GROMACS .gro file of C-alpha atoms in nm:
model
  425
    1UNK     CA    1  -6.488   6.241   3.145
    2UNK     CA    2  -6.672   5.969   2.983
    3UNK     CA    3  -6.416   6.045   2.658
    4UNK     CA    4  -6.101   5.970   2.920
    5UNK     CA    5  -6.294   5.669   3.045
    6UNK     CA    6  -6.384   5.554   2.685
    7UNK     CA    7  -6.061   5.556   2.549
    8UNK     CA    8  -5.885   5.377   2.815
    9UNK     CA    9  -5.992   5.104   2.768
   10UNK     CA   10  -5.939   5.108   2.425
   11UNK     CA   11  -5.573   5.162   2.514
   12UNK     CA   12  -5.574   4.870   2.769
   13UNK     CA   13  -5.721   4.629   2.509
   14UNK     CA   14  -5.485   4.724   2.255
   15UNK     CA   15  -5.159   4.676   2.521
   16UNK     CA   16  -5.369   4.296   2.582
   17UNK     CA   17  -5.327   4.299   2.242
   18UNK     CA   18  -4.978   4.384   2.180
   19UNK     CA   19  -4.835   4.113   2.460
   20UNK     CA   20  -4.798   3.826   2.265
   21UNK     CA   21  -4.601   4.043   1.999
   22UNK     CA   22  -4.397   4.194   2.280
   23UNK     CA   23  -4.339   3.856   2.400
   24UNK     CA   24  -4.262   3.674   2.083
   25UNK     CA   25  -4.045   3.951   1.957
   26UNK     CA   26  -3.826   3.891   2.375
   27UNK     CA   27  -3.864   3.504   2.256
   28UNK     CA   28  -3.703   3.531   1.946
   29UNK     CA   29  -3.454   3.810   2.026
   30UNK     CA   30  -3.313   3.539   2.306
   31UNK     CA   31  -3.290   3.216   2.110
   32UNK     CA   32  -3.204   3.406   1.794
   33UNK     CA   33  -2.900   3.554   1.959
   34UNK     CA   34  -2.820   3.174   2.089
   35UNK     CA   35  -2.915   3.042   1.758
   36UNK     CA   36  -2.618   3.306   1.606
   37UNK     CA   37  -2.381   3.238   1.891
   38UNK     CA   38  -2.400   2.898   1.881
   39UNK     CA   39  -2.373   2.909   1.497
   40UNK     CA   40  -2.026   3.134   1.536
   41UNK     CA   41  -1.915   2.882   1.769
   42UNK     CA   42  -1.989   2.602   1.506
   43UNK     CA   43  -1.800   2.770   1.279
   44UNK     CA   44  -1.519   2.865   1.462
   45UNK     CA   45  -1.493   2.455   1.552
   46UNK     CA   46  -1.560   2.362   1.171
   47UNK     CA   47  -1.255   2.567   1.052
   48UNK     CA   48  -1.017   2.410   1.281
   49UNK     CA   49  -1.120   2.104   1.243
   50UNK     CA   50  -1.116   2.102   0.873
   51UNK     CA   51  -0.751   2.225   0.869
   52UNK     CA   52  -0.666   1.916   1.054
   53UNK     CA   53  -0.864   1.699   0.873
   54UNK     CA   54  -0.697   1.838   0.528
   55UNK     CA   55  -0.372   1.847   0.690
   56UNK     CA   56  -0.400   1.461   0.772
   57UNK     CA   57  -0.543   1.377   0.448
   58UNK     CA   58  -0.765   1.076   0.512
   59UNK     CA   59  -0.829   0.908   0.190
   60UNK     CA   60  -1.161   0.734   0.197
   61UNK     CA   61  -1.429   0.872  -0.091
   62UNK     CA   62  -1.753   0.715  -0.214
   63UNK     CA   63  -1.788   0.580  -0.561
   64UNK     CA   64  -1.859   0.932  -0.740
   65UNK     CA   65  -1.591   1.104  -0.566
   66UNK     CA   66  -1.719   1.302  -0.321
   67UNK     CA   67  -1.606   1.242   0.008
   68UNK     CA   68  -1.749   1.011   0.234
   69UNK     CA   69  -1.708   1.066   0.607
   70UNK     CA   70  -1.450   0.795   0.791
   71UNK     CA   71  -1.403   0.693   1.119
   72UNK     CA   72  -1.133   0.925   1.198
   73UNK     CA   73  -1.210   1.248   1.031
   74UNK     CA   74  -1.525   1.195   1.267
   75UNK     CA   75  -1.426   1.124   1.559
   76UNK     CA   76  -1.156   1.473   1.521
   77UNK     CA   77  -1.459   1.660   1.401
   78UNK     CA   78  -1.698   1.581   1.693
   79UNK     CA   79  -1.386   1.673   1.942
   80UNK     CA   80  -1.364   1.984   1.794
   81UNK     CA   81  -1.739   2.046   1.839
   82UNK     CA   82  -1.728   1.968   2.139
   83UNK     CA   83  -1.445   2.191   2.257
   84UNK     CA   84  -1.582   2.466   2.120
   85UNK     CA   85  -1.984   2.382   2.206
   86UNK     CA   86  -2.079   2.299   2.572
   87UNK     CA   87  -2.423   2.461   2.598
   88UNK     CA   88  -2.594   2.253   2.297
   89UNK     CA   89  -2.817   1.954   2.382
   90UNK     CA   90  -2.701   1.798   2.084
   91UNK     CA   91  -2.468   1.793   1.806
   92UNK     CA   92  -2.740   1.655   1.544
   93UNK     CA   93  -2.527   1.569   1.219
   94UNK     CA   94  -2.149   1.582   1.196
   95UNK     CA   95  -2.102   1.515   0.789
   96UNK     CA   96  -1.704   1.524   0.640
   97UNK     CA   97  -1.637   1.582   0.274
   98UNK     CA   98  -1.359   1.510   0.065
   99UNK     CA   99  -1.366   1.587  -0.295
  100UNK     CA  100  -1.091   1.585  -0.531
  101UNK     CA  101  -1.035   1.836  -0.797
  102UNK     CA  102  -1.227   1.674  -1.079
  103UNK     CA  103  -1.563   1.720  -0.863
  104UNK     CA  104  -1.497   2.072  -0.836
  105UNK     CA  105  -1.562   2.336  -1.090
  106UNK     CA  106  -1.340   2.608  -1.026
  107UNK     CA  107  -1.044   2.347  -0.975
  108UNK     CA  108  -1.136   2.233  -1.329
  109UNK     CA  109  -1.172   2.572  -1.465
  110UNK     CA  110  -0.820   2.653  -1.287
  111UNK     CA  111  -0.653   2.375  -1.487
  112UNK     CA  112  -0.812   2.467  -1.771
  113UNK     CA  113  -0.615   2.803  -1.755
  114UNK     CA  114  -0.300   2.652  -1.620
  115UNK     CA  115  -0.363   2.664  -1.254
  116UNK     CA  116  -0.245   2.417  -1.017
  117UNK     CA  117  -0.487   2.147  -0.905
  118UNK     CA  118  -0.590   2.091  -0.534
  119UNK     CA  119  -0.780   1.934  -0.293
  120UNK     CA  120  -1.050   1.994  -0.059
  121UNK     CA  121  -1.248   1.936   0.276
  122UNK     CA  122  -1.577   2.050   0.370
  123UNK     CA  123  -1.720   1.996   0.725
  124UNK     CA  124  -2.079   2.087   0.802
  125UNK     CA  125  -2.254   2.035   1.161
  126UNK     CA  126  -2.592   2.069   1.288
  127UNK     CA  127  -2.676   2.081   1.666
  128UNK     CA  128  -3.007   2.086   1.809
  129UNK     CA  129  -3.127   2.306   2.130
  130UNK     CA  130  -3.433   2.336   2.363
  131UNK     CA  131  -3.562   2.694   2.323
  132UNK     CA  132  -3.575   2.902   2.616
  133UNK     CA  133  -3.968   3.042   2.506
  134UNK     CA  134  -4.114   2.770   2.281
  135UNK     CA  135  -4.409   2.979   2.205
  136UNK     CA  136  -4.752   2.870   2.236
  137UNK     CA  137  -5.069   2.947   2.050
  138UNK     CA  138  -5.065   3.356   1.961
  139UNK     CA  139  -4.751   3.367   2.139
  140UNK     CA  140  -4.442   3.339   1.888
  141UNK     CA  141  -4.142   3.101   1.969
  142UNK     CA  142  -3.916   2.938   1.823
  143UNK     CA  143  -4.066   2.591   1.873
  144UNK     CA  144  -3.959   2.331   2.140
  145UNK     CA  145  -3.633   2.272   1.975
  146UNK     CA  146  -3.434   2.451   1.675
  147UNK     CA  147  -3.147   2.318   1.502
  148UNK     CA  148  -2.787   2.541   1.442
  149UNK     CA  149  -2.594   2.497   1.110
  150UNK     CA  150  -2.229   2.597   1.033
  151UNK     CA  151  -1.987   2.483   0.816
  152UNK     CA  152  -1.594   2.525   0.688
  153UNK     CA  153  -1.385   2.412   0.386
  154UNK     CA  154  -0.995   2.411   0.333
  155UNK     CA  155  -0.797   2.310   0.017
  156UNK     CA  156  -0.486   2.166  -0.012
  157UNK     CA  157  -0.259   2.290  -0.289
  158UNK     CA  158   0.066   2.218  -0.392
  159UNK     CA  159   0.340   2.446  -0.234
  160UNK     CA  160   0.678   2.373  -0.284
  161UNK     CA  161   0.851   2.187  -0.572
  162UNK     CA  162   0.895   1.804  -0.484
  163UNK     CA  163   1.120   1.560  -0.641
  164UNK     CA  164   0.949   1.201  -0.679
  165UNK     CA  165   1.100   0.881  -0.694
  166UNK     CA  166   0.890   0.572  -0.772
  167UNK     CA  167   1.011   0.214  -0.652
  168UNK     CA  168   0.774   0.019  -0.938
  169UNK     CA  169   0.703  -0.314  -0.898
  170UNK     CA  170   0.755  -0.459  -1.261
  171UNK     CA  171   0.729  -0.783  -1.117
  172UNK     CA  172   0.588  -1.065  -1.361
  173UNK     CA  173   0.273  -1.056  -1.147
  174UNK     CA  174   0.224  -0.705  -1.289
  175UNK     CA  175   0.137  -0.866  -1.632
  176UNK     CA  176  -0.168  -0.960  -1.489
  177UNK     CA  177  -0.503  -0.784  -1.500
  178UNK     CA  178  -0.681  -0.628  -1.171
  179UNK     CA  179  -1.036  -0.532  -1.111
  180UNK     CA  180  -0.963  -0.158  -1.141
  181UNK     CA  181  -0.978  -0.124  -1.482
  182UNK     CA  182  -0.998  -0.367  -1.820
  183UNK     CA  183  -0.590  -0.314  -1.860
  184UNK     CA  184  -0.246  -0.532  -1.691
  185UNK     CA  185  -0.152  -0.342  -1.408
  186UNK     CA  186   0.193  -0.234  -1.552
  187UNK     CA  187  -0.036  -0.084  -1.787
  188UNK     CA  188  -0.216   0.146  -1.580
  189UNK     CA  189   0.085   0.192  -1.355
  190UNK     CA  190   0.247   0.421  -1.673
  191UNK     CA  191  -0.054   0.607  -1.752
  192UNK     CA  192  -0.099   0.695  -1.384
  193UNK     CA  193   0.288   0.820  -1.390
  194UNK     CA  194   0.224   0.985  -1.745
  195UNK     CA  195  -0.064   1.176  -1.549
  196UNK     CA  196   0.159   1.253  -1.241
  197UNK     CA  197   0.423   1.408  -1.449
  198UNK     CA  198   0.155   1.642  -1.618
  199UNK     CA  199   0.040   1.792  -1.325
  200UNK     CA  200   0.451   1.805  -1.216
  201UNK     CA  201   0.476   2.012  -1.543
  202UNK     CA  202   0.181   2.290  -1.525
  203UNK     CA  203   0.344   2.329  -1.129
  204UNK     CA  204   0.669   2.380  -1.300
  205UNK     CA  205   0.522   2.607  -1.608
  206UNK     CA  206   0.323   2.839  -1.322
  207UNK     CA  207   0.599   2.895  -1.030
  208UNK     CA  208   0.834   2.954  -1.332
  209UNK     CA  209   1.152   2.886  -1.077
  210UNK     CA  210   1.443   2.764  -1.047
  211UNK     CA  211   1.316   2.491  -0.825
  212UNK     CA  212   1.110   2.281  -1.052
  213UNK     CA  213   0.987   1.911  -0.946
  214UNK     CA  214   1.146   1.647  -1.071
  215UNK     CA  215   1.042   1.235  -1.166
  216UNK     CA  216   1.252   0.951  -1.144
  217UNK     CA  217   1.159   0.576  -1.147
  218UNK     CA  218   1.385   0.259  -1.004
  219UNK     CA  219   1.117  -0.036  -1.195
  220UNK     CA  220   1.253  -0.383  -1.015
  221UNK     CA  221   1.153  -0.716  -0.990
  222UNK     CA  222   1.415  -0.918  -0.782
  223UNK     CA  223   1.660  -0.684  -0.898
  224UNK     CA  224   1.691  -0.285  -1.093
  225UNK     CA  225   1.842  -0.251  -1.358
  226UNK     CA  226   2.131   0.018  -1.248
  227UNK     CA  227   2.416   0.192  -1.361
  228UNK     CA  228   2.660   0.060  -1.120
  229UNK     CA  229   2.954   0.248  -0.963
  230UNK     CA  230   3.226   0.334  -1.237
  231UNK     CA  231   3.060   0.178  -1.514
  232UNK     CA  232   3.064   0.493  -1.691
  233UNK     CA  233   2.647   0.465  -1.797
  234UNK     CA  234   2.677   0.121  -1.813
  235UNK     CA  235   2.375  -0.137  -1.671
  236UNK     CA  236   2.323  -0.418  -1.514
  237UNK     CA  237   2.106  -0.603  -1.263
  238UNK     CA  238   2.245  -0.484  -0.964
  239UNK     CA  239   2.245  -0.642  -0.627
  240UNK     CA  240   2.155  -0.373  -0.343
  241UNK     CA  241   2.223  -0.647  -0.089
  242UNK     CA  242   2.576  -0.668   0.067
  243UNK     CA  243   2.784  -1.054   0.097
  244UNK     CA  244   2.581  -1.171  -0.247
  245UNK     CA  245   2.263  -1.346  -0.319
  246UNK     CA  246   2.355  -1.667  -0.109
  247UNK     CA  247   2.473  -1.489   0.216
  248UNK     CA  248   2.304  -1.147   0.243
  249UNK     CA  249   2.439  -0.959   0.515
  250UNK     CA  250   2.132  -0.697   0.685
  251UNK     CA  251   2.381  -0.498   0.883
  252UNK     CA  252   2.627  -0.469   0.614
  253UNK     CA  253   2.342  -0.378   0.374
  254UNK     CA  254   2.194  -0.118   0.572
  255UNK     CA  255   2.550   0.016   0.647
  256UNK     CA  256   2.617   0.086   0.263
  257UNK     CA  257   2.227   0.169   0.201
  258UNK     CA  258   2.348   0.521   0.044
  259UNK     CA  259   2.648   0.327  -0.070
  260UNK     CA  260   2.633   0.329  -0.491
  261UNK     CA  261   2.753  -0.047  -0.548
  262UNK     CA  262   2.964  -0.128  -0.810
  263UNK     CA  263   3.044  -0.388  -1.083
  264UNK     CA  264   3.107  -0.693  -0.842
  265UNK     CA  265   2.774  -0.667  -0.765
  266UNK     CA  266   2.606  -0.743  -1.090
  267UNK     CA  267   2.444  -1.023  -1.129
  268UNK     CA  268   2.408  -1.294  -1.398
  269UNK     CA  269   2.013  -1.272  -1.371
  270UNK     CA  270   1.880  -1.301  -1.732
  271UNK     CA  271   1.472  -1.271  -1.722
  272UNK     CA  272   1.254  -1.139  -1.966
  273UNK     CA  273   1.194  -0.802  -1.795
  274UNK     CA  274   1.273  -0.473  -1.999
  275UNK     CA  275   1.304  -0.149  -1.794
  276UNK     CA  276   1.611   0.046  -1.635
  277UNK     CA  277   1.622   0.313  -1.344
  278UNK     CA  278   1.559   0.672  -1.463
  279UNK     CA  279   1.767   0.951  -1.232
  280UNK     CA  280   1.533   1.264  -1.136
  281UNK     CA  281   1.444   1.456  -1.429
  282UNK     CA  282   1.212   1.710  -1.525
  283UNK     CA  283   1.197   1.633  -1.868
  284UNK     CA  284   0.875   1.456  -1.837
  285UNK     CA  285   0.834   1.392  -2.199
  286UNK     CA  286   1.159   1.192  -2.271
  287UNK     CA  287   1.095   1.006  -1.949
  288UNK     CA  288   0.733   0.929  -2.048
  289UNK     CA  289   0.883   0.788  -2.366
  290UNK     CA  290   1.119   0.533  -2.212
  291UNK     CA  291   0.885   0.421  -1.974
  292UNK     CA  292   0.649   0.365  -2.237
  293UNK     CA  293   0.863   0.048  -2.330
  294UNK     CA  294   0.916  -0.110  -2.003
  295UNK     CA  295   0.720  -0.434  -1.957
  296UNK     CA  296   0.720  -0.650  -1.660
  297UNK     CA  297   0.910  -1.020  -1.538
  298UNK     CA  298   0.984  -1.222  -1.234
  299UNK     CA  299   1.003  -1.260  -0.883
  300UNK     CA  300   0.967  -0.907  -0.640
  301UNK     CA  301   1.222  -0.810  -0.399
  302UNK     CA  302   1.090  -0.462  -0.305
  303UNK     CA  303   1.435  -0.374  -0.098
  304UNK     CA  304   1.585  -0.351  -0.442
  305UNK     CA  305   1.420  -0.064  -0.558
  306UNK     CA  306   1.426   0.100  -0.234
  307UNK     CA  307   1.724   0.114  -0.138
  308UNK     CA  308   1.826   0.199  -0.506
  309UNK     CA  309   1.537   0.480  -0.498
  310UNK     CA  310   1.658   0.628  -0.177
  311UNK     CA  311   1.995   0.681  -0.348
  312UNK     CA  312   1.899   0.851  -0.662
  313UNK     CA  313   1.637   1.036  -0.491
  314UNK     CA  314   1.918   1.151  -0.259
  315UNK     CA  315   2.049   1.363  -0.544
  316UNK     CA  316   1.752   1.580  -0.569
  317UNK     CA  317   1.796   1.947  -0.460
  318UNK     CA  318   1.441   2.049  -0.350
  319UNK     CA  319   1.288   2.035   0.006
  320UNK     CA  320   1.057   1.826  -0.036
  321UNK     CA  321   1.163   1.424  -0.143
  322UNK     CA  322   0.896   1.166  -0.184
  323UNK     CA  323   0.956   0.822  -0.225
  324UNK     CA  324   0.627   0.605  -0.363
  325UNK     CA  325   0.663   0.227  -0.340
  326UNK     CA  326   0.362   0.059  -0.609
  327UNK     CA  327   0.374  -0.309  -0.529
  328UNK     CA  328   0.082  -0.528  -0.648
  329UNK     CA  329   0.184  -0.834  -0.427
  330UNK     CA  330   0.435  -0.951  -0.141
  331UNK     CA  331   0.817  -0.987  -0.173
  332UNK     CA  332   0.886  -1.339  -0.347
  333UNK     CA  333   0.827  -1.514  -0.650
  334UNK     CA  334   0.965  -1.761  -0.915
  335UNK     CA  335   1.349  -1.590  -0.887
  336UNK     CA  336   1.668  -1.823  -0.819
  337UNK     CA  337   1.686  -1.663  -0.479
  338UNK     CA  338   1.336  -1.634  -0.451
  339UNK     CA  339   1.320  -1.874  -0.100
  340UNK     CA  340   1.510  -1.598   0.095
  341UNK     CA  341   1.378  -1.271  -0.080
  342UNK     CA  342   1.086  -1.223   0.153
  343UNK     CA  343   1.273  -1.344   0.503
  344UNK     CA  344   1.551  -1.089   0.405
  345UNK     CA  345   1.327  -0.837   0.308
  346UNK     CA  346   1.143  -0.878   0.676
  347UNK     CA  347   1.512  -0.902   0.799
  348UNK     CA  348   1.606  -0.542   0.689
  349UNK     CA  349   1.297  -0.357   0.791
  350UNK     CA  350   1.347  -0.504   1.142
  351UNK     CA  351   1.676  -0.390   1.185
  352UNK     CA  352   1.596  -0.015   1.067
  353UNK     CA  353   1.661  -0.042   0.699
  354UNK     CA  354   1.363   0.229   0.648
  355UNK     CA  355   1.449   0.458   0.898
  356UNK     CA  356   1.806   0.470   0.786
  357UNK     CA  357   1.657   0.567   0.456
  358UNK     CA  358   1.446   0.837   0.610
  359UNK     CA  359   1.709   0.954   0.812
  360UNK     CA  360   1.986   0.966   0.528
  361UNK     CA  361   1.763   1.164   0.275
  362UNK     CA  362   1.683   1.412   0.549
  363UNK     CA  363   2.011   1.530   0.662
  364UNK     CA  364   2.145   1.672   0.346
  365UNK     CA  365   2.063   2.126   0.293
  366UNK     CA  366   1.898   2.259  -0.059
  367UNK     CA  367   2.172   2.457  -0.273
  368UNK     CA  368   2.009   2.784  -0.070
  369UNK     CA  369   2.061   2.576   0.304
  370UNK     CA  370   1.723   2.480   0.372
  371UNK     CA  371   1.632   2.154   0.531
  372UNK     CA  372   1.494   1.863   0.338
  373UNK     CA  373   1.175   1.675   0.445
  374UNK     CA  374   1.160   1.329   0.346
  375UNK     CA  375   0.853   1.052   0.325
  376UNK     CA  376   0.815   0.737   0.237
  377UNK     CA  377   0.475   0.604   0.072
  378UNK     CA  378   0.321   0.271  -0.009
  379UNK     CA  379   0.077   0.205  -0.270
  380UNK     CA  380  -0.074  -0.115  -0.312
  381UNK     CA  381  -0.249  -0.212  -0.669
  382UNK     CA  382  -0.569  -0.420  -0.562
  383UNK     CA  383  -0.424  -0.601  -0.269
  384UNK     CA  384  -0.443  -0.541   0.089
  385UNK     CA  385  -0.117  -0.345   0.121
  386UNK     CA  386  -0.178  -0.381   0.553
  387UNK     CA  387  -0.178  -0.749   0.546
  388UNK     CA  388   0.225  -0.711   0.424
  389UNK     CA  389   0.333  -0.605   0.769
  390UNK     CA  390   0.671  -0.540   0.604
  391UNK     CA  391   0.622  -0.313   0.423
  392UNK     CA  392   0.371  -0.159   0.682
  393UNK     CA  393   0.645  -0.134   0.985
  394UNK     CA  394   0.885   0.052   0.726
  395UNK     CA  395   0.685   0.318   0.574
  396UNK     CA  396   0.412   0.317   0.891
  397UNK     CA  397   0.014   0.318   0.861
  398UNK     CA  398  -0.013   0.596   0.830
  399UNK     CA  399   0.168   0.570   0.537
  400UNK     CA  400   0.041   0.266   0.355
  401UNK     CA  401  -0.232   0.281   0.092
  402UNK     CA  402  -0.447   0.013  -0.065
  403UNK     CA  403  -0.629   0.135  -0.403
  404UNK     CA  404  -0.897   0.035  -0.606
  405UNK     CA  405  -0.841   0.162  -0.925
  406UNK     CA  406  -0.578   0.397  -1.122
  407UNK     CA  407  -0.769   0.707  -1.051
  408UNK     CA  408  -0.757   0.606  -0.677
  409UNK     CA  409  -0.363   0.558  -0.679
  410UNK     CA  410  -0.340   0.889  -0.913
  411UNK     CA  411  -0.537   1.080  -0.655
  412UNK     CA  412  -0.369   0.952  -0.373
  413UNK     CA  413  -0.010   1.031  -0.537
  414UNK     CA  414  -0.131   1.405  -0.612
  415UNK     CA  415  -0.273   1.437  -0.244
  416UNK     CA  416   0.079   1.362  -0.143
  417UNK     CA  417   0.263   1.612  -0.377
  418UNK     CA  418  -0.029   1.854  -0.239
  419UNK     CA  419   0.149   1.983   0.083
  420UNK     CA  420  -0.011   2.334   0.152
  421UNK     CA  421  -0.342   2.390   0.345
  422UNK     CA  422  -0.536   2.688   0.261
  423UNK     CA  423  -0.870   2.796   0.457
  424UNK     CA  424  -1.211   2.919   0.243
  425UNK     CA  425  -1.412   3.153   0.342
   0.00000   0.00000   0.00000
């Protein structure tokens, strides 16, 4: 009897004993299994919002090219946390990355071996919670607080074959030099195209298709230098304006945008410029080569080259048509008509000249009856392309770029080819 007695209360010390394990173990079980749903939900939250974030394509980065988190990609990541998490006390850190391909090693390795380069988005958020059993003392918890981590990434790759058509600014202005590199700005404008067209090739060399991308260039100062209508390959500087240099005409203009103009309307215009238009082409090396000898003279009339860029870039066969406008400056300059370039510039945007571009390059069918999707870009070389509001009401914000340097206006002119969104797990 004294045996029985003896040993239980060994057996009620060693259940005193056991509590605090019991209890820490129920503590942790129940925050742990918030802590995991909470980090599923994170997740969940991370991967859509990434796919928008990629899909929208915002393009501010830090010095070293990693991304750096901007107003907007926040503000869409934190409403995506907070659809998905209600029952947090806190969404702690909400951190956005955007890196491009040349600060990521398997993108590097992948063009190494011929792969195409991409893109990509990383989003990583960290809430914080009160715990349910904080633990004290003996007692195991998982403190007052713990913080939840999840994250998501998404590339963007290039998916269908694109045909390009560049509206360059070979303005005289373009002579000069800029504070994104030690070169004139025509300068680095051809080695950013030569770099373009490479990546345009190893797309072409991989899909091995039919549909291959394509390059062409309208360079213009007040005018590009055109075939015109009939001339059998013969050039000239070509007005793109209708009723002549004295009395432009903006609704007879944008009536005949898609309209190739003939031989009445060359002009006499005899600057210094050299460059021509180049139609779309996928021989990148023979069009590197020309370009290569283009040099820069003159007033700017940006109209020029896009209405003559909408109309070779009309001929191109793939779904996808992207027209890039690089300007380093306004619409004006030391031209003979150079009073009334930029009021008849601001004229023709106003009365739809953009749209009717947009419009006109989407309604044709691919060779196979496929729609066409059409865009219109602006790039601005070290000036603050939103101050031109222009150019901004034609090709929209959204649209309009202002870049720092060449590798900024390369990257930015890949990340437009780059139309695919892929998720990571």
């Amino acid at each position: 009897m004294k045996l029985k007695r003896h040993q239980q209360g060994h057996a009620a010390i060693l259940f005193a004993m056991m509590i605090p394990v019991l209890f820490g173990i129920f503590a942790l079980a129940s925050d742990g299994a918030r802590a995991l749903q909470t980090k599923a939900r994170i997740e969940d939250a991370a991967e859509v919002a990434v796919l928008a974030i990629s899909a929208h394509n915002d393009t501010v980065q830090n010095e070293n090219g990693n991304g750096a988190p901007s107003n907007y990609n926040n503000t869409l990541a934190q409403k995506y946390v907070n659809a998905y998490i209600n029952d947090v006390d806190s969404v702690k850190e909400v951190k956005v990355y955007k890196r491009t391909c040349e600060n990521i090693t398997d993108c590097k390795e992948g063009i190494a071996n011929g792969k195409p380069r991409f893109f990509e988005h990383e989003i990583e958020v960290t809430t914080t919670q009160k715990s349910w059993f904080p633990g004290q003392g003996v007692i195991v918890g998982m403190g007052e607080t713990f913080d939840t981590y999840g994250d998501s990434r998404a590339r963007k790759y290039q998916s269908e074959a694109v045909d390009v058509m560049f509206a360059a600014d070979y303005s005289g202005s373009m002579l000069d030099g800029w504070s994104g590199s030690y070169n004139a700005k025509y300068v680095d404008l051809k080695n950013i195209i030569k770099d373009i067209s490479e990546e345009l090739q190893k797309f072409n060399e991989l899909q091995k298709s039919d549909n291959n991308n394509t390059m062409g260039i309208v360079a213009y100062d007040e005018y590009a230098n055109s075939e015109y209508a009939g001339g059998g390959s013969n050039f000239c500087y070509l007005m793109q304006q209708q009723g002549g240099y004295s009395y432009p005409s903006v609704s007879d203009t944008i009536r005949d945008i898609f309209v190739p103009k003939g031989k009445n309307n060359c002009t006499d215009y005899r600057y210094k410029g050299v460059f021509h238009e180049m139609t779309l082409t996928e021989d990148f090396d023979s069009f590197n080569r020309e370009l290569s000898g283009f040099s820069p003279y003159g007033g700017t009339a940006s109209y020029s080259g896009i209405i003559r860029g909408a109309q070779l870039l009309k001929e191109g066969t793939n779904t996808r048509r992207l027209l890039i406008i690089l300007s380093d400056g306004e619409d004006g300059g030391p031209g003979h008509d150079s009073p009334n370039v930029k009021e008849f510039s601001n004229q023709l945007v106003d009365a739809g000249m953009c749209d009717k571009v947009r419009e006109g390059l989407e309604e044709d069918k691919t060779p196979d009856d496929r729609d066409i999707k059409a865009q219109i870009v602006a790039i601005g070389f070290d000036y603050n392309a939103n101050a031109n509001q222009a150019l901004k009401n034609c090709v929209g914000e959204d649209n309009l770029y202002k870049a720092e340097n060449a590798d900024e206006i390369k990257d930015k002119i890949l990340e437009l080819i780059s139309e695919e969104v892929g998720h990571l797990k």
